[in-house]
Tab-separated table of C-alpha atoms in Angstrom:
chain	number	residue	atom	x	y	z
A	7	UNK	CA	0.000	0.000	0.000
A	8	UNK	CA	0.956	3.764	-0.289
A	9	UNK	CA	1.128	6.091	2.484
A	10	UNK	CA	1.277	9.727	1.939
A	11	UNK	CA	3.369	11.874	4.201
A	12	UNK	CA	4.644	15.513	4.614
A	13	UNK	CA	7.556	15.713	6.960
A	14	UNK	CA	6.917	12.252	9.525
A	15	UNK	CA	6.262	14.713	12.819
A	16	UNK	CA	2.840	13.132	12.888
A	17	UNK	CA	3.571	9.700	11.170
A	18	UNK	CA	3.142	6.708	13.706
A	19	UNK	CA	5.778	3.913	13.165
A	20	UNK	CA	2.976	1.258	12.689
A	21	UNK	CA	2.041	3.028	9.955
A	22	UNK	CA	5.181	3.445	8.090
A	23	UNK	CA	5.819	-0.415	9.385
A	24	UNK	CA	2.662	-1.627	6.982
A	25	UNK	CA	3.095	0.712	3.471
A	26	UNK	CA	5.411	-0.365	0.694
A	27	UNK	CA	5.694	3.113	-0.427
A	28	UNK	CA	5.816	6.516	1.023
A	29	UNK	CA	5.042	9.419	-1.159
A	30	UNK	CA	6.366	12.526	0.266
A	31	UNK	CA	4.024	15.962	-0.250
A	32	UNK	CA	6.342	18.544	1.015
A	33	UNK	CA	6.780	20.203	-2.030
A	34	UNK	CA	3.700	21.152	-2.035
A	35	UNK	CA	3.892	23.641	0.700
A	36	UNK	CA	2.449	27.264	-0.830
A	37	UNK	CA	-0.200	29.140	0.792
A	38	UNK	CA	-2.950	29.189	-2.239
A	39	UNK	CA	-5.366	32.258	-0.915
A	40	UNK	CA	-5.266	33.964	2.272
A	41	UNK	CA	-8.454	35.820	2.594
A	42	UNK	CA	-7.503	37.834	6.150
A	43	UNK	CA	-10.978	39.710	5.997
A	44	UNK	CA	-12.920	36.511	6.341
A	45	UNK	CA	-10.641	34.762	8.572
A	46	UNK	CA	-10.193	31.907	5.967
A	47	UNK	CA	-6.804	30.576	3.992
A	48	UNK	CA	-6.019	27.828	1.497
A	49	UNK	CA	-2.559	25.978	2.369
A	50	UNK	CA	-0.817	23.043	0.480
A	51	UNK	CA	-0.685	20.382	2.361
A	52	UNK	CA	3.032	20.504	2.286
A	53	UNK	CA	2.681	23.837	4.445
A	54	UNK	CA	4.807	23.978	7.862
A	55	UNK	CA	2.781	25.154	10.438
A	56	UNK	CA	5.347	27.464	11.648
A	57	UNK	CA	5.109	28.920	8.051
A	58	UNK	CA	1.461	29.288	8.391
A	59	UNK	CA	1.963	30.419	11.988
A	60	UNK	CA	4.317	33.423	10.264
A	61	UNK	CA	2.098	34.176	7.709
A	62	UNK	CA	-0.993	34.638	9.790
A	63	UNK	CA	0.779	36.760	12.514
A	64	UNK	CA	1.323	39.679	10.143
A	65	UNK	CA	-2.448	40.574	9.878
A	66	UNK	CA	-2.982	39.576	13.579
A	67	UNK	CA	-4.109	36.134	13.668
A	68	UNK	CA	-3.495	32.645	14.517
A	69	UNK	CA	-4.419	29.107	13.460
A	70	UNK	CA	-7.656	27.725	15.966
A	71	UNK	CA	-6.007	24.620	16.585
A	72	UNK	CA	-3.673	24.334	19.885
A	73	UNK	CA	-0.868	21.927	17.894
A	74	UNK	CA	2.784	20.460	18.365
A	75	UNK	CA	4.775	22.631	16.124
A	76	UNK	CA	8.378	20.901	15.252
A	77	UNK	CA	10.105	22.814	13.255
A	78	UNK	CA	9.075	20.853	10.284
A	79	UNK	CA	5.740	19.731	11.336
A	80	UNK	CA	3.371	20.297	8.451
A	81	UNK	CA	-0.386	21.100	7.945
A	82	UNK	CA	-1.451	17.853	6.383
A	83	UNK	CA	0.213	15.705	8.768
A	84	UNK	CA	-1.495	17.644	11.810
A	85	UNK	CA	-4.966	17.607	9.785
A	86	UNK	CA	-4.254	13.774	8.875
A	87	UNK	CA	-3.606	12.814	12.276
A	88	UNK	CA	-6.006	15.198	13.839
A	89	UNK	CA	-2.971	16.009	15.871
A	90	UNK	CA	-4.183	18.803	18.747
A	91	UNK	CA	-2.148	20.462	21.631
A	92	UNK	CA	-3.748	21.189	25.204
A	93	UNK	CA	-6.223	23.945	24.274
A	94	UNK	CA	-8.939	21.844	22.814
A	95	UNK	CA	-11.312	22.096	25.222
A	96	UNK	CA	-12.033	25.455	23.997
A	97	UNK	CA	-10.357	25.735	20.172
A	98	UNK	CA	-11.849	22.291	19.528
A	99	UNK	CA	-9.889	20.040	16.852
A	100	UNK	CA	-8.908	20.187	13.322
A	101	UNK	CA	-12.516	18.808	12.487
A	102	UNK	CA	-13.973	21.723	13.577
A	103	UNK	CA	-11.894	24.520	11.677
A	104	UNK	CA	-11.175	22.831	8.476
A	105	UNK	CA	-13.514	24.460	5.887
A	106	UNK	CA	-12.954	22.173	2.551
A	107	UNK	CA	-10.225	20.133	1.020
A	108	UNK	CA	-9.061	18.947	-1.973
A	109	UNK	CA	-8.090	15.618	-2.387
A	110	UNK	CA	-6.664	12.718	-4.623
A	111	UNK	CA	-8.756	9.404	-4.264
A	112	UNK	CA	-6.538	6.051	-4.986
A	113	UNK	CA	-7.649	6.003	-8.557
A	114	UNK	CA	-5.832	9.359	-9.309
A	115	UNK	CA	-8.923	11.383	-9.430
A	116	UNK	CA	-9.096	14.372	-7.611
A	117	UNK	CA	-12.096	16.393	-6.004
A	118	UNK	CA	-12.968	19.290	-3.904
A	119	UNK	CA	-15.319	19.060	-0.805
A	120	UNK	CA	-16.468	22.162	1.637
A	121	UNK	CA	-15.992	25.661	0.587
A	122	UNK	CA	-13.497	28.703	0.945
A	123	UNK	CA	-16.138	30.489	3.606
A	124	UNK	CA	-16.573	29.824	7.238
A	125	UNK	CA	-20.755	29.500	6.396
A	126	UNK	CA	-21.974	26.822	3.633
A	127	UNK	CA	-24.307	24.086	3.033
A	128	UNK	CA	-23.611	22.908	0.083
A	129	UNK	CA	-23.636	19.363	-0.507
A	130	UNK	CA	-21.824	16.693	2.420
A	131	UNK	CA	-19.197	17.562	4.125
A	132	UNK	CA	-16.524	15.051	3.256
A	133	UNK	CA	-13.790	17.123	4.708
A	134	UNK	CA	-14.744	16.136	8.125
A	135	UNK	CA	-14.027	12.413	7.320
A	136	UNK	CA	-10.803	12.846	5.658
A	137	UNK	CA	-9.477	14.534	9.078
A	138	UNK	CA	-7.790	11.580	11.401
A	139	UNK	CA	-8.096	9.501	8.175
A	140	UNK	CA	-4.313	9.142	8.409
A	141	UNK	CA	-3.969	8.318	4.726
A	142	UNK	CA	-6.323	5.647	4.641
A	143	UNK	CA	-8.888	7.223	2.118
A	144	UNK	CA	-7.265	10.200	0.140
A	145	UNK	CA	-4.391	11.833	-0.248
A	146	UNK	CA	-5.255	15.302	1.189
A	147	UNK	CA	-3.271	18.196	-1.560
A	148	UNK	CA	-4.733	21.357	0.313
A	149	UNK	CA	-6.764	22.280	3.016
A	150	UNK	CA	-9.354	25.253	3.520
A	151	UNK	CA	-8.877	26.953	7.222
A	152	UNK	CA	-10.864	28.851	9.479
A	153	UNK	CA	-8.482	31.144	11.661
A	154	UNK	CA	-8.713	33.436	14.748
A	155	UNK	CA	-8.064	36.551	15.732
A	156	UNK	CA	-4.926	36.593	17.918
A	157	UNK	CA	-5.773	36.267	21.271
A	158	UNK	CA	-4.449	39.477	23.827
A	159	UNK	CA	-3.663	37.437	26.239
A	160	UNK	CA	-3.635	33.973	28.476
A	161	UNK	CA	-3.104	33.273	32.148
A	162	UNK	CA	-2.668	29.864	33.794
A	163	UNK	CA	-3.910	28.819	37.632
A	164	UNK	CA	-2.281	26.046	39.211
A	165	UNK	CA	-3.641	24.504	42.509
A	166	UNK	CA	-3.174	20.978	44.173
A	167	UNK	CA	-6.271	19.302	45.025
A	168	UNK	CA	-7.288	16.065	47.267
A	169	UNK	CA	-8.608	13.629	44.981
A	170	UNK	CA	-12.200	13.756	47.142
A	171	UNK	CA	-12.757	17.099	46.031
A	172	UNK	CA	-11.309	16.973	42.438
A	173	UNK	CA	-14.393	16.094	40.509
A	174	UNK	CA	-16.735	18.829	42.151
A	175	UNK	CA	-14.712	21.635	41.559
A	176	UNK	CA	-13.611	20.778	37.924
A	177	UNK	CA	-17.590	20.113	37.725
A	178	UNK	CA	-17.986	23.149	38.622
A	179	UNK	CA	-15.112	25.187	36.430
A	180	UNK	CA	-16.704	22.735	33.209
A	181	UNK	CA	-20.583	24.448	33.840
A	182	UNK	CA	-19.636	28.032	34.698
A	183	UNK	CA	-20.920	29.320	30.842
A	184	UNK	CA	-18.338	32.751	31.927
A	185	UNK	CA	-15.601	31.338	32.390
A	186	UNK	CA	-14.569	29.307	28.846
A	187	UNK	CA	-11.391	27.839	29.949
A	188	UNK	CA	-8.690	27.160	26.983
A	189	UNK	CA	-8.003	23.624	29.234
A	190	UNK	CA	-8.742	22.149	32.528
A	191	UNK	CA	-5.961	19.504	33.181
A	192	UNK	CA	-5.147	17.305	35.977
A	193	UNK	CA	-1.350	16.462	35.713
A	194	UNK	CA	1.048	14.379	38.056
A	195	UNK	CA	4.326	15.485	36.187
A	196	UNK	CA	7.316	12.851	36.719
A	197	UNK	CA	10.734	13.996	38.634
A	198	UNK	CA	8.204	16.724	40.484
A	199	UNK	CA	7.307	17.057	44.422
A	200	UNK	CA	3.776	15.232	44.744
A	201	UNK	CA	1.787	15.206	48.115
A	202	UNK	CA	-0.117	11.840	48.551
A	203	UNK	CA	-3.974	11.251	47.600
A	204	UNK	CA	-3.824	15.042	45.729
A	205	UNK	CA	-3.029	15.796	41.805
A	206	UNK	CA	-2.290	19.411	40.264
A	207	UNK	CA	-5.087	20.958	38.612
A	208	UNK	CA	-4.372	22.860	35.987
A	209	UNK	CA	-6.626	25.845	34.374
A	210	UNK	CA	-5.494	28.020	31.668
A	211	UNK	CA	-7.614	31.227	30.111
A	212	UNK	CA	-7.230	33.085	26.951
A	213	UNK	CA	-8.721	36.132	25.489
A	214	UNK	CA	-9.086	39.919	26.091
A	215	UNK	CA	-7.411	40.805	28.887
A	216	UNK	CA	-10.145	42.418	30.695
A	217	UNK	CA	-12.286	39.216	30.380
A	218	UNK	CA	-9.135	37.154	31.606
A	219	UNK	CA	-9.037	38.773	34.315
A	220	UNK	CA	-12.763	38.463	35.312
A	221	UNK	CA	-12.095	34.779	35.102
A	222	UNK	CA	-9.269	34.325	36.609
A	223	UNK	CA	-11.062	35.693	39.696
A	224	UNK	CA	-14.138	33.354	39.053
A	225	UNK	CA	-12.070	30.697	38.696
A	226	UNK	CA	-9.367	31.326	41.884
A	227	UNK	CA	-13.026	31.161	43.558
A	228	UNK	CA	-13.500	27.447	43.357
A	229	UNK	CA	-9.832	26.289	43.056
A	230	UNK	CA	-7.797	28.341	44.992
A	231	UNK	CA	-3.994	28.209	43.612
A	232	UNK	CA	-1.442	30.209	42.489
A	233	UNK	CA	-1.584	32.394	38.893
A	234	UNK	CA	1.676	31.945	37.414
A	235	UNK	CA	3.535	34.759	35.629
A	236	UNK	CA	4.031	34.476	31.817
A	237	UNK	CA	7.172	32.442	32.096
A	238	UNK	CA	6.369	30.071	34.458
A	239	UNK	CA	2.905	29.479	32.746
A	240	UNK	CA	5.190	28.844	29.000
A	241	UNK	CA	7.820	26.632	30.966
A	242	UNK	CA	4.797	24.442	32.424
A	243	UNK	CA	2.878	24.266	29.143
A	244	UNK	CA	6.030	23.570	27.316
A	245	UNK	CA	6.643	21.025	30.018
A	246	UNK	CA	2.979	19.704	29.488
A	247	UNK	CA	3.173	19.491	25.396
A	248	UNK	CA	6.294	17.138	25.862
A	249	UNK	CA	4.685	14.828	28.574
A	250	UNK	CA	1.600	14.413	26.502
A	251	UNK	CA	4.014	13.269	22.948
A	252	UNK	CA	6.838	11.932	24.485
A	253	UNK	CA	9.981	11.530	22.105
A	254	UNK	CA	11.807	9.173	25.126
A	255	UNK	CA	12.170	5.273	25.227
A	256	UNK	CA	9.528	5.515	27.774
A	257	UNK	CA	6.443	3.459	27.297
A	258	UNK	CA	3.567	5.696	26.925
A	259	UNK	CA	-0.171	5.390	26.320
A	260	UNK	CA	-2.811	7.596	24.815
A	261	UNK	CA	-5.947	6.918	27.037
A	262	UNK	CA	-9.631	8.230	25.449
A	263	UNK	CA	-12.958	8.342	27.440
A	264	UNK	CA	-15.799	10.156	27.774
A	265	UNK	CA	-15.191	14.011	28.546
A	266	UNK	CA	-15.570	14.146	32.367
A	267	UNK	CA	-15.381	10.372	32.611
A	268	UNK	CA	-11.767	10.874	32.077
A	269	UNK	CA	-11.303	12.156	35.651
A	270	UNK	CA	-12.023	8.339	36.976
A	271	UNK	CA	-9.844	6.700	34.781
A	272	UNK	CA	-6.561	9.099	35.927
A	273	UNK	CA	-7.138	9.446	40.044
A	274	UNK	CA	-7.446	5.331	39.764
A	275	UNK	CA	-4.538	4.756	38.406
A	276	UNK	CA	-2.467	7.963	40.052
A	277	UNK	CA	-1.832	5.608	43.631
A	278	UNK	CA	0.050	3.214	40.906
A	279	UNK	CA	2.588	5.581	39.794
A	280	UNK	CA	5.963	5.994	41.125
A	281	UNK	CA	8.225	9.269	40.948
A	282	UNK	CA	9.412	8.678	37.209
A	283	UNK	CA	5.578	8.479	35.559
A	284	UNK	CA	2.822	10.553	35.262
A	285	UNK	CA	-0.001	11.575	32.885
A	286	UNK	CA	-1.946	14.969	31.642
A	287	UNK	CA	-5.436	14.425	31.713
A	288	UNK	CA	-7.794	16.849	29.191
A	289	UNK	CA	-10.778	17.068	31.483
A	290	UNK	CA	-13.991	18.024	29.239
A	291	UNK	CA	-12.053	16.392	26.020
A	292	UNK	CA	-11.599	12.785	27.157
A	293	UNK	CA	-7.835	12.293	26.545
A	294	UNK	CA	-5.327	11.347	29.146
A	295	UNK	CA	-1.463	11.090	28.492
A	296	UNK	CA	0.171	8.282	30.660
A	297	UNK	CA	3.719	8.295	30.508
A	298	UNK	CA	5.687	5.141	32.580
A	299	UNK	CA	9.263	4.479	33.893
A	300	UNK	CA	10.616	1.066	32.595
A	301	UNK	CA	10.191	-0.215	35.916
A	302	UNK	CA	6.608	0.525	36.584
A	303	UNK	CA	5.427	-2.185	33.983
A	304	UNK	CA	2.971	-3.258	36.825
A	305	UNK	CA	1.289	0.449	36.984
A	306	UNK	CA	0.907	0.524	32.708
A	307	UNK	CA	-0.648	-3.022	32.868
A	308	UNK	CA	-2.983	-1.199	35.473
A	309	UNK	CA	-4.150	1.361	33.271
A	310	UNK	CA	-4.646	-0.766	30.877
A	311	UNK	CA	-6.941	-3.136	32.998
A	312	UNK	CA	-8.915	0.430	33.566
A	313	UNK	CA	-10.069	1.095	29.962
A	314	UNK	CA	-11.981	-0.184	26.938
A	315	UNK	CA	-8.884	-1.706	24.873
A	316	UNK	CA	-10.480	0.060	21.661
A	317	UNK	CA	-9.911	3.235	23.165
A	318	UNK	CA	-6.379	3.425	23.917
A	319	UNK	CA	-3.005	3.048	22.110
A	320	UNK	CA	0.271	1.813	23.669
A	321	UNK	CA	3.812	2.775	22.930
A	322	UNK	CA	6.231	0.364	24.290
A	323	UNK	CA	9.831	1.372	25.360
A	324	UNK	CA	11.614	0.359	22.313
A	325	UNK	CA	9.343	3.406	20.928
A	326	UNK	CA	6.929	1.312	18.697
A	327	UNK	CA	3.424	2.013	18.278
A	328	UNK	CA	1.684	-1.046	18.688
A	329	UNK	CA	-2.712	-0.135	18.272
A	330	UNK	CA	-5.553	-2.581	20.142
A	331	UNK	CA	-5.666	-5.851	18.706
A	332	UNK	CA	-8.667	-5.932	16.034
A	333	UNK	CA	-10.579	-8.463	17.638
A	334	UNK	CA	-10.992	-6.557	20.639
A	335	UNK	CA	-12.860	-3.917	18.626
A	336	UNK	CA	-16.388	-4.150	18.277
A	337	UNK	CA	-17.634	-5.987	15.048
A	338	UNK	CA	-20.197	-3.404	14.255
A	339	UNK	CA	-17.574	-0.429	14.372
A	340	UNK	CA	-14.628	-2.357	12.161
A	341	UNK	CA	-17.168	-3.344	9.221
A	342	UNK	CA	-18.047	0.508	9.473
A	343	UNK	CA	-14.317	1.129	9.144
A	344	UNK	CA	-14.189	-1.131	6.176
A	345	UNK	CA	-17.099	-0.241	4.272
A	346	UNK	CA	-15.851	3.529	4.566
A	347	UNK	CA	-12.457	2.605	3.652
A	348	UNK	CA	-13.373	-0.038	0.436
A	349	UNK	CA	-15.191	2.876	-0.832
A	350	UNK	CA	-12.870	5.058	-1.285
A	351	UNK	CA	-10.236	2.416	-2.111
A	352	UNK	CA	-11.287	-0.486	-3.389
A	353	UNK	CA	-8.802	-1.861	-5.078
A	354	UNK	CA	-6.731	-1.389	-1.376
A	355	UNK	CA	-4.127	1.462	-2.550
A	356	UNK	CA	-3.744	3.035	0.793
């Protein structure tokens, strides 16, 4: 089979493990229509992020998506991979802010789905499928964008919680319709001073700065904590961003649940931890990043024990993907899969 790719940021190893081919895109990597008024742009799928990130900052604006941006990370490997940062709970994901795309289908045809404007109805909205398609039903050539306007300013509250009181004040935070946190996070980082039967709580806000500020006081309200200054609050998000995509021999494990039921899953498992491991939890998204110390094999195996084995992928220490065996997937969702997949590619291409 063939397996497109840009620059391999967001390429899993079990994917590059089952194609016979790789065709690289990066050449394709021009900005096609940047339409600042309306918020929208075109990019190649070739595109670094950073690039876009450039381009986007001279009128004022940002891409929507919260994303891991290596330096040669590009736009169709993030939209592929559906590849999203720590802000989700408010940007959303790629799904929500990409507009149209235009794609080549295994036979060599190519089409256009969505529009160039945020607003349209016209006709299915294919685009939405081919995000977190990973190469599996088109090659994607460019992508249509919806940006934002860049945000004045963000402030992070920190505050260390007993795990009894956890779920009513992040509760709580989730309901409060003023406050529209950028992410609510409950973290255990390894190597870092941790007081027994408590976990860090993390809340971060973005926005105008008078409506920060409002929050921040809402929020400070319920959770207590400390507000960080604006270096502190960029060294612990950096800090956070490389727990949650570790590039270690650790073994590590991508955990998805429902959006608060996340919160269960994480203070279960936190008593089975030692020093070296930890996780970021995304309360309100459903995603929690473990990440282990060889020696805690027992505490993984735990986790593991704790979730549906469909909704969860493991990376061992020797750094290779390995995804839930198919049979443990429900029948139901994988003839789904395949019927999706066989028609777009019948002939099994990608």
């Amino acid at each position: 089979c063939v397996l497109p790719a840009g620059a391999g940021e967001h390429l899993p190893s079990v994917a590059l493990a089952r194609c016979d081919a790789v065709v690289s895109l990066r050449h394709r990597d021009q900005v096609v229509d940047y339409e600042a008024a309306d918020l929208t742009m075109v990019a190649q799928c070739g595109a670094t992020l950073r690039h876009l990130d450039t381009v986007v900052a001279a009128e004022n604006q940002s891409l929507a998506v919260d994303c891991a941006r290596g330096s040669r990370a590009t736009v169709g490997g993030a939209v592929s991979r559906n590849r999203v940062g720590l802000d989700s709970l408010r940007f959303g994901n790629w799904r929500d802010h990409v507009l149209g795309a235009r794609v080549m289908h295994a036979d060599g045809t190519v089409t256009q789905t969505g529009s160039r404007v945020v607003k349209s109805v016209s006709g299915y909205d294919l685009a939405k499928l081919y995000v977190g398609s990973q190469g599996s039903l088109v090659f994607l050539l460019d992508v249509n964008l919806r940006l934002l306007s860049r945000l004045q300013t963000s402030k992070t509250v920190r505050a260390s919680l007993p795990h009894a009181a956890v779920a009513e004040v992040l509760q709580a935070l989730h309901d409060d319709r003023s406050l529209h946190p950028s992410s609510l996070l409950v973290v255990a980082q390894p190597h870092m001073p941790r007081q027994a039967g408590h976990v860090d709580v993390v809340a971060r806000f973005a926005g105008r700065e008078e409506v920060v500020h409002q929050q921040l006081e809402r929020c400070q309200k319920s959770l207590g904590g400390q507000i960080l200054d604006d270096d502190a609050a960029e060294l612990l998000a950096n800090q956070l961003r490389q727990q949650s995509a570790p590039k270690t021999g650790k073994p590590w494990m991508q955990v998805l649940a429902l959006p608060v039921g996340i919160l269960s899953t994480v203070l279960d498992c936190a008593p089975e931890l030692d020093a070296q491991s930890g996780f970021v939890a995304q309360y309100g998204v459903g995603v929690a990043h473990f990440v282990f110390s060889p020696e805690t094999e027992s505490a993984l195996r735990h986790v593991q024990k704790q979730v549906d084995p469909t909704q969860a992928r493991f990376v061992w220490g020797n750094g290779q993907e390995t995804e839930a065996p198919e049979a443990a997937a429900s029948a139901a969702l994988l003839k789904l899969q395949r019927s999706i997949h066989n028609s777009f590619d019948a002939h099994g291409v990608l």
